PDB file of C-alpha atoms in Angstrom:
ATOM      1  CA  UNK F   1      -4.505  -2.510   6.068  1.00 78.00           C
ATOM      2  CA  UNK F   2      -2.060  -3.365   3.332  1.00 82.00           C
ATOM      3  CA  UNK F   3       0.261  -0.393   2.710  1.00 87.00           C
ATOM      4  CA  UNK F   4       1.264  -0.484  -0.958  1.00 94.00           C
ATOM      5  CA  UNK F   5       3.865   1.837  -2.536  1.00 95.00           C
ATOM      6  CA  UNK F   6       4.391   2.046  -6.308  1.00 96.00           C
ATOM      7  CA  UNK F   7       7.643   3.219  -7.902  1.00 97.00           C
ATOM      8  CA  UNK F   8       9.290   3.263 -11.290  1.00 97.00           C
ATOM      9  CA  UNK F   9       7.131   5.677 -13.153  1.00 97.00           C
ATOM     10  CA  UNK F  10       8.497   8.432 -15.281  1.00 97.00           C
ATOM     11  CA  UNK F  11       8.796  10.015 -18.687  1.00 98.00           C
ATOM     12  CA  UNK F  12       9.629   7.786 -21.646  1.00 98.00           C
ATOM     13  CA  UNK F  13       9.459   8.049 -25.394  1.00 98.00           C
ATOM     14  CA  UNK F  14       6.987   6.038 -27.411  1.00 98.00           C
ATOM     15  CA  UNK F  15       8.366   2.601 -28.066  1.00 98.00           C
ATOM     16  CA  UNK F  16      10.364   2.631 -24.874  1.00 98.00           C
ATOM     17  CA  UNK F  17      10.075   0.544 -21.706  1.00 98.00           C
ATOM     18  CA  UNK F  18       9.555   1.031 -18.009  1.00 98.00           C
ATOM     19  CA  UNK F  19       9.273  -1.364 -15.037  1.00 98.00           C
ATOM     20  CA  UNK F  20       6.928  -0.467 -12.267  1.00 98.00           C
ATOM     21  CA  UNK F  21       7.278  -1.955  -8.793  1.00 98.00           C
ATOM     22  CA  UNK F  22       4.766  -2.233  -6.012  1.00 97.00           C
ATOM     23  CA  UNK F  23       6.041  -3.050  -2.528  1.00 95.00           C
ATOM     24  CA  UNK F  24       4.364  -3.638   0.797  1.00 90.00           C
ATOM     25  CA  UNK F  25       5.886  -3.145   4.147  1.00 78.00           C
ATOM     26  CA  UNK F  26       4.802  -4.925   7.294  1.00 76.00           C
ATOM     27  CA  UNK F  27       2.418  -7.134   5.412  1.00 76.00           C
ATOM     28  CA  UNK F  28       2.990 -10.190   3.288  1.00 84.00           C
ATOM     29  CA  UNK F  29       1.521  -9.976  -0.212  1.00 90.00           C
ATOM     30  CA  UNK F  30       1.483 -13.748  -0.787  1.00 90.00           C
ATOM     31  CA  UNK F  31      -2.023 -13.889   0.595  1.00 91.00           C
ATOM     32  CA  UNK F  32      -3.413 -11.527  -2.049  1.00 94.00           C
ATOM     33  CA  UNK F  33      -4.033 -11.534  -5.737  1.00 96.00           C
ATOM     34  CA  UNK F  34      -2.561  -8.344  -7.064  1.00 97.00           C
ATOM     35  CA  UNK F  35      -3.639  -6.085  -9.878  1.00 98.00           C
ATOM     36  CA  UNK F  36      -2.397  -3.102 -11.772  1.00 98.00           C
ATOM     37  CA  UNK F  37      -4.816  -0.424 -12.898  1.00 98.00           C
ATOM     38  CA  UNK F  38      -4.368   2.935 -14.546  1.00 98.00           C
ATOM     39  CA  UNK F  39      -6.207   6.187 -14.736  1.00 98.00           C
ATOM     40  CA  UNK F  40      -5.703   8.833 -17.403  1.00 96.00           C
ATOM     41  CA  UNK F  41      -6.876  12.412 -16.935  1.00 90.00           C
ATOM     42  CA  UNK F  42     -10.626  12.699 -17.007  1.00 89.00           C
ATOM     43  CA  UNK F  43     -11.143   8.980 -17.504  1.00 95.00           C
ATOM     44  CA  UNK F  44     -12.273   6.170 -15.255  1.00 96.00           C
ATOM     45  CA  UNK F  45      -9.770   3.853 -13.637  1.00 97.00           C
ATOM     46  CA  UNK F  46      -9.181   0.867 -15.913  1.00 98.00           C
ATOM     47  CA  UNK F  47      -7.806  -2.626 -15.456  1.00 98.00           C
ATOM     48  CA  UNK F  48      -4.378  -3.404 -16.753  1.00 98.00           C
ATOM     49  CA  UNK F  49      -3.254  -6.763 -15.393  1.00 98.00           C
ATOM     50  CA  UNK F  50      -3.681  -9.175 -12.496  1.00 98.00           C
ATOM     51  CA  UNK F  51      -1.639 -11.991 -11.056  1.00 97.00           C
ATOM     52  CA  UNK F  52      -2.668 -14.782  -8.762  1.00 96.00           C
ATOM     53  CA  UNK F  53      -1.331 -15.279  -5.208  1.00 95.00           C
ATOM     54  CA  UNK F  54       1.521 -17.524  -6.205  1.00 93.00           C
ATOM     55  CA  UNK F  55       2.057 -16.014  -9.643  1.00 93.00           C
ATOM     56  CA  UNK F  56       0.968 -18.972 -11.638  1.00 94.00           C
ATOM     57  CA  UNK F  57      -1.938 -17.272 -13.354  1.00 97.00           C
ATOM     58  CA  UNK F  58      -2.133 -13.893 -15.038  1.00 98.00           C
ATOM     59  CA  UNK F  59      -4.616 -11.964 -17.088  1.00 98.00           C
ATOM     60  CA  UNK F  60      -4.268  -8.831 -19.148  1.00 98.00           C
ATOM     61  CA  UNK F  61      -6.407  -6.115 -20.667  1.00 98.00           C
ATOM     62  CA  UNK F  62      -6.487  -6.475 -24.426  1.00 98.00           C
ATOM     63  CA  UNK F  63      -4.892  -3.046 -24.837  1.00 97.00           C
ATOM     64  CA  UNK F  64      -1.653  -4.188 -23.143  1.00 98.00           C
ATOM     65  CA  UNK F  65      -1.520  -7.882 -24.001  1.00 98.00           C
ATOM     66  CA  UNK F  66       1.781  -8.818 -25.562  1.00 98.00           C
ATOM     67  CA  UNK F  67       3.415  -5.604 -24.371  1.00 98.00           C
ATOM     68  CA  UNK F  68       3.108  -5.657 -20.549  1.00 98.00           C
ATOM     69  CA  UNK F  69       4.076  -8.439 -18.176  1.00 98.00           C
ATOM     70  CA  UNK F  70       2.981  -8.736 -14.587  1.00 98.00           C
ATOM     71  CA  UNK F  71       5.087 -10.695 -12.150  1.00 98.00           C
ATOM     72  CA  UNK F  72       5.673 -11.056  -8.460  1.00 97.00           C
ATOM     73  CA  UNK F  73       8.378 -11.987  -6.009  1.00 95.00           C
ATOM     74  CA  UNK F  74       6.698 -13.025  -2.803  1.00 93.00           C
ATOM     75  CA  UNK F  75      10.037 -13.384  -1.039  1.00 92.00           C
ATOM     76  CA  UNK F  76      10.588  -9.686  -1.675  1.00 93.00           C
ATOM     77  CA  UNK F  77       6.969  -8.771  -1.122  1.00 93.00           C
ATOM     78  CA  UNK F  78       6.985  -6.984  -4.418  1.00 96.00           C
ATOM     79  CA  UNK F  79       4.879  -6.940  -7.624  1.00 97.00           C
ATOM     80  CA  UNK F  80       6.184  -5.785 -10.992  1.00 98.00           C
ATOM     81  CA  UNK F  81       4.729  -4.491 -14.187  1.00 98.00           C
ATOM     82  CA  UNK F  82       7.205  -4.627 -17.070  1.00 98.00           C
ATOM     83  CA  UNK F  83       5.978  -2.327 -19.833  1.00 98.00           C
ATOM     84  CA  UNK F  84       7.438  -2.454 -23.329  1.00 98.00           C
ATOM     85  CA  UNK F  85       6.571  -0.865 -26.692  1.00 98.00           C
ATOM     86  CA  UNK F  86       4.923   1.927 -24.828  1.00 98.00           C
ATOM     87  CA  UNK F  87       2.386   4.091 -26.618  1.00 98.00           C
ATOM     88  CA  UNK F  88       1.225   7.622 -25.995  1.00 97.00           C
ATOM     89  CA  UNK F  89      -2.155   6.209 -24.926  1.00 97.00           C
ATOM     90  CA  UNK F  90      -0.429   4.358 -22.080  1.00 98.00           C
ATOM     91  CA  UNK F  91       0.074   7.683 -20.341  1.00 98.00           C
ATOM     92  CA  UNK F  92      -1.711   7.503 -16.966  1.00 98.00           C
ATOM     93  CA  UNK F  93      -1.238   7.198 -13.258  1.00 98.00           C
ATOM     94  CA  UNK F  94      -0.633   3.534 -12.515  1.00 98.00           C
ATOM     95  CA  UNK F  95      -1.913   1.937  -9.347  1.00 98.00           C
ATOM     96  CA  UNK F  96      -1.302  -1.403  -7.769  1.00 97.00           C
ATOM     97  CA  UNK F  97      -4.057  -3.031  -5.714  1.00 97.00           C
ATOM     98  CA  UNK F  98      -4.568  -6.082  -3.545  1.00 96.00           C
ATOM     99  CA  UNK F  99      -7.533  -8.358  -3.124  1.00 94.00           C
ATOM    100  CA  UNK F 100      -7.958 -11.265  -0.750  1.00 92.00           C
ATOM    101  CA  UNK F 101     -10.232 -12.936  -3.265  1.00 89.00           C
ATOM    102  CA  UNK F 102      -8.173 -15.581  -5.137  1.00 85.00           C
ATOM    103  CA  UNK F 103      -9.929 -14.996  -8.480  1.00 87.00           C
ATOM    104  CA  UNK F 104      -8.345 -12.918 -11.200  1.00 92.00           C
ATOM    105  CA  UNK F 105     -10.597  -9.826 -10.861  1.00 93.00           C
ATOM    106  CA  UNK F 106     -10.636  -6.895 -13.215  1.00 96.00           C
ATOM    107  CA  UNK F 107     -13.021  -4.498 -11.521  1.00 96.00           C
ATOM    108  CA  UNK F 108     -11.537  -1.863  -9.199  1.00 96.00           C
ATOM    109  CA  UNK F 109     -14.332  -2.198  -6.644  1.00 95.00           C
ATOM    110  CA  UNK F 110     -13.227  -5.753  -5.892  1.00 95.00           C
ATOM    111  CA  UNK F 111      -9.832  -4.540  -4.605  1.00 96.00           C
ATOM    112  CA  UNK F 112      -9.715  -3.407  -0.994  1.00 94.00           C
ATOM    113  CA  UNK F 113      -6.194  -1.975  -0.846  1.00 94.00           C
ATOM    114  CA  UNK F 114      -4.542   0.555  -3.115  1.00 96.00           C
ATOM    115  CA  UNK F 115      -1.274   2.314  -3.512  1.00 96.00           C
ATOM    116  CA  UNK F 116      -0.916   6.076  -4.129  1.00 96.00           C
ATOM    117  CA  UNK F 117      -0.046   5.603  -7.812  1.00 97.00           C
ATOM    118  CA  UNK F 118       2.946   6.458  -9.995  1.00 97.00           C
ATOM    119  CA  UNK F 119       2.841   8.646 -13.056  1.00 98.00           C
ATOM    120  CA  UNK F 120       3.786   7.209 -16.448  1.00 98.00           C
ATOM    121  CA  UNK F 121       4.077   9.681 -19.302  1.00 98.00           C
ATOM    122  CA  UNK F 122       4.808   8.533 -22.841  1.00 98.00           C
ATOM    123  CA  UNK F 123       5.900  11.183 -25.272  1.00 97.00           C
ATOM    124  CA  UNK F 124       6.088  11.168 -29.043  1.00 93.00           C
TER     125      UNK F 124
END
């Protein structure tokens, strides 16, 4: 098991910024590629961003490219998602997930471990 806990969600106005964090306790995250996903009400969970084990490679969904940045601090066992220029359509529950596969995967079923999620609400 890889216990993941997200934090940093909240209510923000359109155009604003938030930084999400994903931490693991009792387990080192450096062995896992890490992804961020989101799920809006009534919709399927969708890929947002992924980062390789050491942080050297990243990949983003087109909808967030240029606005969101994924990063990691393996010494702190924490993953981050810096979100800027937020839009109303970014409103969703955001989840971090871990996969032992080293590839940059974008499909939820390829991730074995998930956090509980943190709500991000963007208002007009």
